[in-house]
Coordinates of C-alpha atoms in Angstrom, one line a residue:
X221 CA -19.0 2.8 -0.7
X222 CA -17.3 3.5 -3.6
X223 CA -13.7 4.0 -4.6
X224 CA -12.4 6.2 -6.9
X225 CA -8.5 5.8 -7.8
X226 CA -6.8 7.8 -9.7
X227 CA -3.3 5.8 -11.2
X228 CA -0.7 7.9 -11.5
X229 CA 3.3 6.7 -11.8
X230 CA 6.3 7.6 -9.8
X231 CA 9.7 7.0 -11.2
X232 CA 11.9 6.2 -8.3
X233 CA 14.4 4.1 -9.3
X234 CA 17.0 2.9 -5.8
X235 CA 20.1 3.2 -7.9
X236 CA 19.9 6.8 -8.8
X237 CA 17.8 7.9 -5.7
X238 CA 19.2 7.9 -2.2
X239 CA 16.7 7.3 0.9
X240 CA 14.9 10.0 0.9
X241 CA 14.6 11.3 4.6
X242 CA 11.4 10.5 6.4
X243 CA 9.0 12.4 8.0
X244 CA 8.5 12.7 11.5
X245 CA 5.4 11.0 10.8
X246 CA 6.4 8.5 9.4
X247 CA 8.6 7.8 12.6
X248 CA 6.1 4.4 13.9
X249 CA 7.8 2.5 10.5
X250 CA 10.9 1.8 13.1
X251 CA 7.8 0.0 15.0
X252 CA 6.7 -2.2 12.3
X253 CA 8.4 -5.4 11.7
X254 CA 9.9 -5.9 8.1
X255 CA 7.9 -8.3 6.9
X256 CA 5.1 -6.4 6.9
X257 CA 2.6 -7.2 4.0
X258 CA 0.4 -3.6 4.3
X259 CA 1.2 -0.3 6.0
X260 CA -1.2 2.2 6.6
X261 CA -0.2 5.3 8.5
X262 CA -2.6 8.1 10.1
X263 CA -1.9 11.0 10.8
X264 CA -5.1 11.3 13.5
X265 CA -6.2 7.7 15.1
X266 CA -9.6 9.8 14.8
X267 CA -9.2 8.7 10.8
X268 CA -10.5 5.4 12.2
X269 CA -13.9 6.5 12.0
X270 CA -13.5 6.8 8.0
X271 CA -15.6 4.7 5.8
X272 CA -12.7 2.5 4.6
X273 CA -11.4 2.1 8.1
X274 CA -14.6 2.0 10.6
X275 CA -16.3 -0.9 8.7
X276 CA -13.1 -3.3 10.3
X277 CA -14.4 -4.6 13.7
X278 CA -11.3 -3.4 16.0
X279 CA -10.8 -0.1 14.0
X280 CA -14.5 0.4 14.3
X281 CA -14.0 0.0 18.0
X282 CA -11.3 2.4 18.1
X283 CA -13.4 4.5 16.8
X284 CA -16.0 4.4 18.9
X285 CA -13.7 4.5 22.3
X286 CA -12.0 7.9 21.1
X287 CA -15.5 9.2 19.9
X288 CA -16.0 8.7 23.8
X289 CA -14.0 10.6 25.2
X290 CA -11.8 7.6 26.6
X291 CA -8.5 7.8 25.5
X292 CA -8.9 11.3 24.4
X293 CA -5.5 12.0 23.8
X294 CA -4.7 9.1 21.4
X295 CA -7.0 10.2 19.2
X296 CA -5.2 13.0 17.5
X297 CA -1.5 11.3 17.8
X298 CA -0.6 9.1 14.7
X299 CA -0.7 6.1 14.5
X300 CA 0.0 3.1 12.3
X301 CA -1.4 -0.3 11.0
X302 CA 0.2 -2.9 9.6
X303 CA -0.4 -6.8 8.2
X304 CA 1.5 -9.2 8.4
X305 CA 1.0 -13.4 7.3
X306 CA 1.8 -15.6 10.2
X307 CA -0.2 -18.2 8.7
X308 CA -3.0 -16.2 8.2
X309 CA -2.9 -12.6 7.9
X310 CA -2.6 -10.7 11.2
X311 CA -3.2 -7.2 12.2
X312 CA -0.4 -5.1 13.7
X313 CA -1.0 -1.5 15.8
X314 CA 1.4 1.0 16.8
X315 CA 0.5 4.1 18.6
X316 CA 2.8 6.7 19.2
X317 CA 2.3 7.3 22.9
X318 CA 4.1 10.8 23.4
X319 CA 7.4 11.7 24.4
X320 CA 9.9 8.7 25.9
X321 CA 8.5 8.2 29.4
X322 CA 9.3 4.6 31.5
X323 CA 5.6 5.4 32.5
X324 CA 2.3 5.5 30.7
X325 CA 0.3 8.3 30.8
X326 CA -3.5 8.0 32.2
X327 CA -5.0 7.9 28.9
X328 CA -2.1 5.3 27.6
X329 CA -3.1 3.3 30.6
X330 CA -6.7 3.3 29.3
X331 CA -5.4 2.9 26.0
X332 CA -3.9 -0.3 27.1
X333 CA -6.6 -1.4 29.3
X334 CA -9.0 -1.4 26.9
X335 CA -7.2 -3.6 24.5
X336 CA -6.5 -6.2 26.9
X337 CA -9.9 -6.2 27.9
X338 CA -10.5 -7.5 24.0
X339 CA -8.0 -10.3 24.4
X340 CA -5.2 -8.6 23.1
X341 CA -1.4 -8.7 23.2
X342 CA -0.3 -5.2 24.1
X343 CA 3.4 -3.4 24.9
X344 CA 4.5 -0.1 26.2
X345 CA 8.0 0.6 25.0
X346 CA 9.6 3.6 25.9
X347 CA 12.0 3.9 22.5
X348 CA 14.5 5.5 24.2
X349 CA 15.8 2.6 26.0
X350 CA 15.7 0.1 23.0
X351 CA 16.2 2.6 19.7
X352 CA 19.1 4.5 18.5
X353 CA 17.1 5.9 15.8
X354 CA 16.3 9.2 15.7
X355 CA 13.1 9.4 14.6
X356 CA 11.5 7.1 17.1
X357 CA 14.1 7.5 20.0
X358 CA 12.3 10.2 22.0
X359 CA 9.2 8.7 21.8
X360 CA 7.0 6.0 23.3
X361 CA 4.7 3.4 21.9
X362 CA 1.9 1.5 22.2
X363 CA 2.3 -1.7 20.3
X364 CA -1.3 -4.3 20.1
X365 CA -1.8 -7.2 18.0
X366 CA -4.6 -10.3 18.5
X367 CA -1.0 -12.0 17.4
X368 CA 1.1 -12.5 20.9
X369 CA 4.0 -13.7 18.6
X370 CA 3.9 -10.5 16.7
X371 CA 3.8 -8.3 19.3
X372 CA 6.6 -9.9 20.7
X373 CA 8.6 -9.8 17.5
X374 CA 7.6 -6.1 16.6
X375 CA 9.2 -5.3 19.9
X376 CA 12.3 -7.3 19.3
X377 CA 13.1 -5.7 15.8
X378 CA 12.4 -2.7 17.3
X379 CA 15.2 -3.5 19.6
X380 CA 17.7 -4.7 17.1
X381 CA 17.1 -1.7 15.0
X382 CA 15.2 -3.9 12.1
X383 CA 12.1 -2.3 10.7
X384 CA 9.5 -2.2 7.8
X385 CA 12.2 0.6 6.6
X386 CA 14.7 -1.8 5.9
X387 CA 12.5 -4.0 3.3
X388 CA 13.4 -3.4 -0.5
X389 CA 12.1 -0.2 -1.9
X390 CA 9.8 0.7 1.0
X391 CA 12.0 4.1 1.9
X392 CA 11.2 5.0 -1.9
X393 CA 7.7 4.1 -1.4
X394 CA 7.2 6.1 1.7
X395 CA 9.0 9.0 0.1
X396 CA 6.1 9.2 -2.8
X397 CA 3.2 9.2 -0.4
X398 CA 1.7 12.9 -0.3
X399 CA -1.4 12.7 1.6
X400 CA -1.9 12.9 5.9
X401 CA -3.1 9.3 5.4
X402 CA -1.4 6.5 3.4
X403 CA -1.4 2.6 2.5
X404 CA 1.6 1.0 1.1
X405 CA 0.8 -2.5 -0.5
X406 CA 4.1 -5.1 -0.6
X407 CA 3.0 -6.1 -4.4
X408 CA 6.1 -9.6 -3.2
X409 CA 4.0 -10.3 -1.2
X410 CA 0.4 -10.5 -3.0
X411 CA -0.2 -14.1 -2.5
X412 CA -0.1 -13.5 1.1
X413 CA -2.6 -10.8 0.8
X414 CA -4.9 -12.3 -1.9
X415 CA -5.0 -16.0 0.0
X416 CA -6.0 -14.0 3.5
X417 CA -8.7 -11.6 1.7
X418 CA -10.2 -12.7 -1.4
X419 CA -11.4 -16.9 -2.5
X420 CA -9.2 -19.0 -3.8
X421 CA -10.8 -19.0 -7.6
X422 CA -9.1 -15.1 -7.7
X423 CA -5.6 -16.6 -7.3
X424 CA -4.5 -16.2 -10.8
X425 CA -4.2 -13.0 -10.3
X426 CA -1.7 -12.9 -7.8
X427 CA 1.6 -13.0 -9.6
X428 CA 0.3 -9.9 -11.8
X429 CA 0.2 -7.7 -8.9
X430 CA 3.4 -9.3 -7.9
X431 CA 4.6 -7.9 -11.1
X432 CA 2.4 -4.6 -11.5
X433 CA 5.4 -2.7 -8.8
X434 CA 7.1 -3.1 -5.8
X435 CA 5.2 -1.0 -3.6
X436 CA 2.1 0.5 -4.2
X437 CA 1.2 3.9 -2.5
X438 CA -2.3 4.6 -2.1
X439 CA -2.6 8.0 -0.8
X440 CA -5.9 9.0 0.7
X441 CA -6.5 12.0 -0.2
X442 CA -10.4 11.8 1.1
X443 CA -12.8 9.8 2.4
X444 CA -16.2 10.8 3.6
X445 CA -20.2 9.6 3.7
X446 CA -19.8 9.9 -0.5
X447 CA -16.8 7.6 -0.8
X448 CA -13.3 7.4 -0.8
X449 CA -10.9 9.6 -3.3
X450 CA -7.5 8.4 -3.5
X451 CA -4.6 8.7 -5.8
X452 CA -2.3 5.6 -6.2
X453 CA 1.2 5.4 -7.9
X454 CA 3.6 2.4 -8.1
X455 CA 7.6 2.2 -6.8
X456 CA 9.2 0.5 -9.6
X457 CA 12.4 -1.2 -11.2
X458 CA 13.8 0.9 -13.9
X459 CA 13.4 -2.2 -16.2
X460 CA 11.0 -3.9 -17.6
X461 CA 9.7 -6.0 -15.3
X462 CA 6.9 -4.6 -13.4
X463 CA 3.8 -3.5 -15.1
X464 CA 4.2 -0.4 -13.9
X465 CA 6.9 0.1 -16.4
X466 CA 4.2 -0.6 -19.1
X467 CA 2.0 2.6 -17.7
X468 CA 5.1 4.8 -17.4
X469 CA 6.2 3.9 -21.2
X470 CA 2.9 4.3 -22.6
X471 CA 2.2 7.7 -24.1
X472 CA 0.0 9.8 -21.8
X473 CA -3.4 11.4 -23.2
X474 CA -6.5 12.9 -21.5
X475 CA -9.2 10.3 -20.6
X476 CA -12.6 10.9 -22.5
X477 CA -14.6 7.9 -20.8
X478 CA -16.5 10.3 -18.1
X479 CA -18.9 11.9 -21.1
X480 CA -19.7 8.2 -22.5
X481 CA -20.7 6.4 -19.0
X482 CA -24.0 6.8 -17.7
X483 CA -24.5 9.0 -14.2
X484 CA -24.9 5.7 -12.3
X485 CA -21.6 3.8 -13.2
X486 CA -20.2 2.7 -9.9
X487 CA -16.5 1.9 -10.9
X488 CA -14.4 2.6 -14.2
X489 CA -10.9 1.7 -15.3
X490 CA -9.3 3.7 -18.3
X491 CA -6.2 3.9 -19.7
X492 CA -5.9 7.3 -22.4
X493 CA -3.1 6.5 -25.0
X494 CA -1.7 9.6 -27.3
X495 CA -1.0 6.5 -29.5
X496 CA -1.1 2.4 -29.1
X497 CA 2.4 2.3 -30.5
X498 CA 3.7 3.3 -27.4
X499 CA 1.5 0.9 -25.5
X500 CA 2.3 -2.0 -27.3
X501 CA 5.9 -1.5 -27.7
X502 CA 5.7 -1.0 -23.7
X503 CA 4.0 -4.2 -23.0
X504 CA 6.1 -6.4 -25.4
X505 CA 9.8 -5.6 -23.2
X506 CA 7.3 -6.5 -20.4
X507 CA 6.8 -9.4 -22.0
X508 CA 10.1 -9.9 -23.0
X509 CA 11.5 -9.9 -19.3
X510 CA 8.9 -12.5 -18.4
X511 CA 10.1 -14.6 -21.0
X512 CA 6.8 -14.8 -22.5
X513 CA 6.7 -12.3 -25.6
X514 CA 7.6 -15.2 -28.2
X515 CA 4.1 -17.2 -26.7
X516 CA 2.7 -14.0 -27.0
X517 CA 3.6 -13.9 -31.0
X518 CA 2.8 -17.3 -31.3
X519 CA -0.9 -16.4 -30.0
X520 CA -0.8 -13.2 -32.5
X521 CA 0.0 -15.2 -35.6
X522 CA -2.5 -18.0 -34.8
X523 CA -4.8 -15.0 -34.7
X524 CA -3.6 -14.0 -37.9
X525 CA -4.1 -16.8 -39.6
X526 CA -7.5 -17.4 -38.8
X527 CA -9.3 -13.6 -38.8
X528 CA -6.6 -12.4 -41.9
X529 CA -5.4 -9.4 -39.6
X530 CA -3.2 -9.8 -36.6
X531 CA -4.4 -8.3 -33.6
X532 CA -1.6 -5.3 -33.4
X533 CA -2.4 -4.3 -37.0
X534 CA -5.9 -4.3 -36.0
X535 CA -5.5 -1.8 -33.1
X536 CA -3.3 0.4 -35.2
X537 CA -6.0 0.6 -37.8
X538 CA -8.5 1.4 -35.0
X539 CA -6.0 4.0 -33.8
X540 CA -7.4 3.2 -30.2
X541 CA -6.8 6.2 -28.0
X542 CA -8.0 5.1 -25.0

């Protein structure tokens, strides 16, 4: 499968941007506790049956039980997913279930049954006894985890009116997203996400995408048998000190890489410059807020001293444009 990504950047800045209001379907955040590490919401639980979804054991298995007729009903409601590290990372699933009811419908029952039948932690709240917000308070919900302990806590933020919404940035985040279908990534929480997914020997790179924003959106704007299209933005400080900042500084250009790469290149990154000026001057205040732009000179003049050209003089001279 491949992924294609197209980076684009979002300036929302929290101190001259008020919450945005959400979406009705956004409404299953009030479900998710705050701590959550990834959201993905769908606008169909059909979308389980994607590529990038299907390939995951229980999604896959959703899937399949809606392709069945079972459940029928679920299967074009939203829904949500969510990660969170309680130890090790631990999936999180919230269904919206229909209109507040004290009782499950037949195909919520099924729902229900079915996931216990897996070994699973499951809840029916009716929101309208436990939420006073009005997004999620005439509805119902399925909550499932493989986590008992999370189950139980997504039910008791959702009773003390603490959500996903309430963590740093995420309302900003959520307000970017474009597509029916999104993931939002908690870049503060990448070590959590890189130590449950990838080997240890890729660890390094955690405290980059610490840095690189404070949410990334990843709006999937297709997925079929050919792939996965998506366009990604990052929720950033206004300062310096996400990476983010380095993209949004850099003078923008259009990319020329497509008519160089051969017809069977798999995966690309680019990154068009109108000029490297702007680029470097961008990723030096980066530097600068890490407290690492004088090691960085150090490096440059050491360079210097032994080629007889310092590395920015050479990229000027180069006039690199992409």
């Amino acid at each position: 499968m491949i992924v294609m990504i197209v980076a684009a950047v979002a300036f929302l800045y929290r101190e001259d941007k008020k919450l945005a209001p959400i979406e009705s379907r956004y409404a299953l955040a009030y479900a998710l506790p705050s701590n959550a590490v990834t959201v993905c919401f769908l606008s169909e639980a059909s979308s389980l049956s994607s590529p990038l979804l299907s390939s995951f054991e229980f999604p896959g298995a959703l899937a399949e039980l809606f392709d069945s007729g079972m459940a029928a009903e679920f299967a074009k409601k939203p829904m949500a997913l969510s990660l969170h590290y309680t130890g090790s990372l631990a999936p999180l699933y919230v269904f919206d279930a229909g209109n507040s009811s004290s009782e499950p419908s037949e195909d919520a029952e099924a729902l229900m049954a079915y996931m216990r039948s897996r070994g699973m932690t499951v809840e029916y709240v009716d929101c309208s006894a436990v939420s006073s917000e009005r997004y999620i308070q005439k509805r119902s919900v399925i909550i499932s985890s493989d986590s008992d302990l999370l189950v139980k806590s997504a039910v008791r933020h959702l009773q003390n009116g603490i959500s996903v919404m309430d963590a740093s940035g995420f309302g900003d985040a959520v307000s970017a997203a474009d597509a029916d279908d999104v993931v939002l990534i908690s870049n503060s929480h990448a070590k959590m996400l890189m130590s449950g997914i990838f080997a240890k020997k890729n660890a390094a790179v955690d405290s980059f995408i610490a840095d690189f924003a404070q949410w990334t959106v990843i709006d999937l704007a297709k997925y079929d048998s050919s792939g996965v299209y998506a366009v990604m933005s990052g929720i950033f400080e206004k300062d310096a000190s996400d990476f983010m900042s380095v993209i949004a500084n850099t003078q923008p250009a259009v990319s020329g890489i497509s008519h160089m790469l051969p017809a069977y290149t798999v995966s690309a990154v680019s990154l068009p410059m109108r000029n490297a000026q702007s680029y470097i001057s961008a990723y030096q205040a980066y530097l600068d807020s890490k407290q690492a732009l004088h090691k960085s000179r150090g490096k440059q003049k050491s360079l210097a001293a032994k080629t007889g050209i310092s590395p920015e003089e050479f990229v000027k001279r180069l006039d690199i444009k992409e």
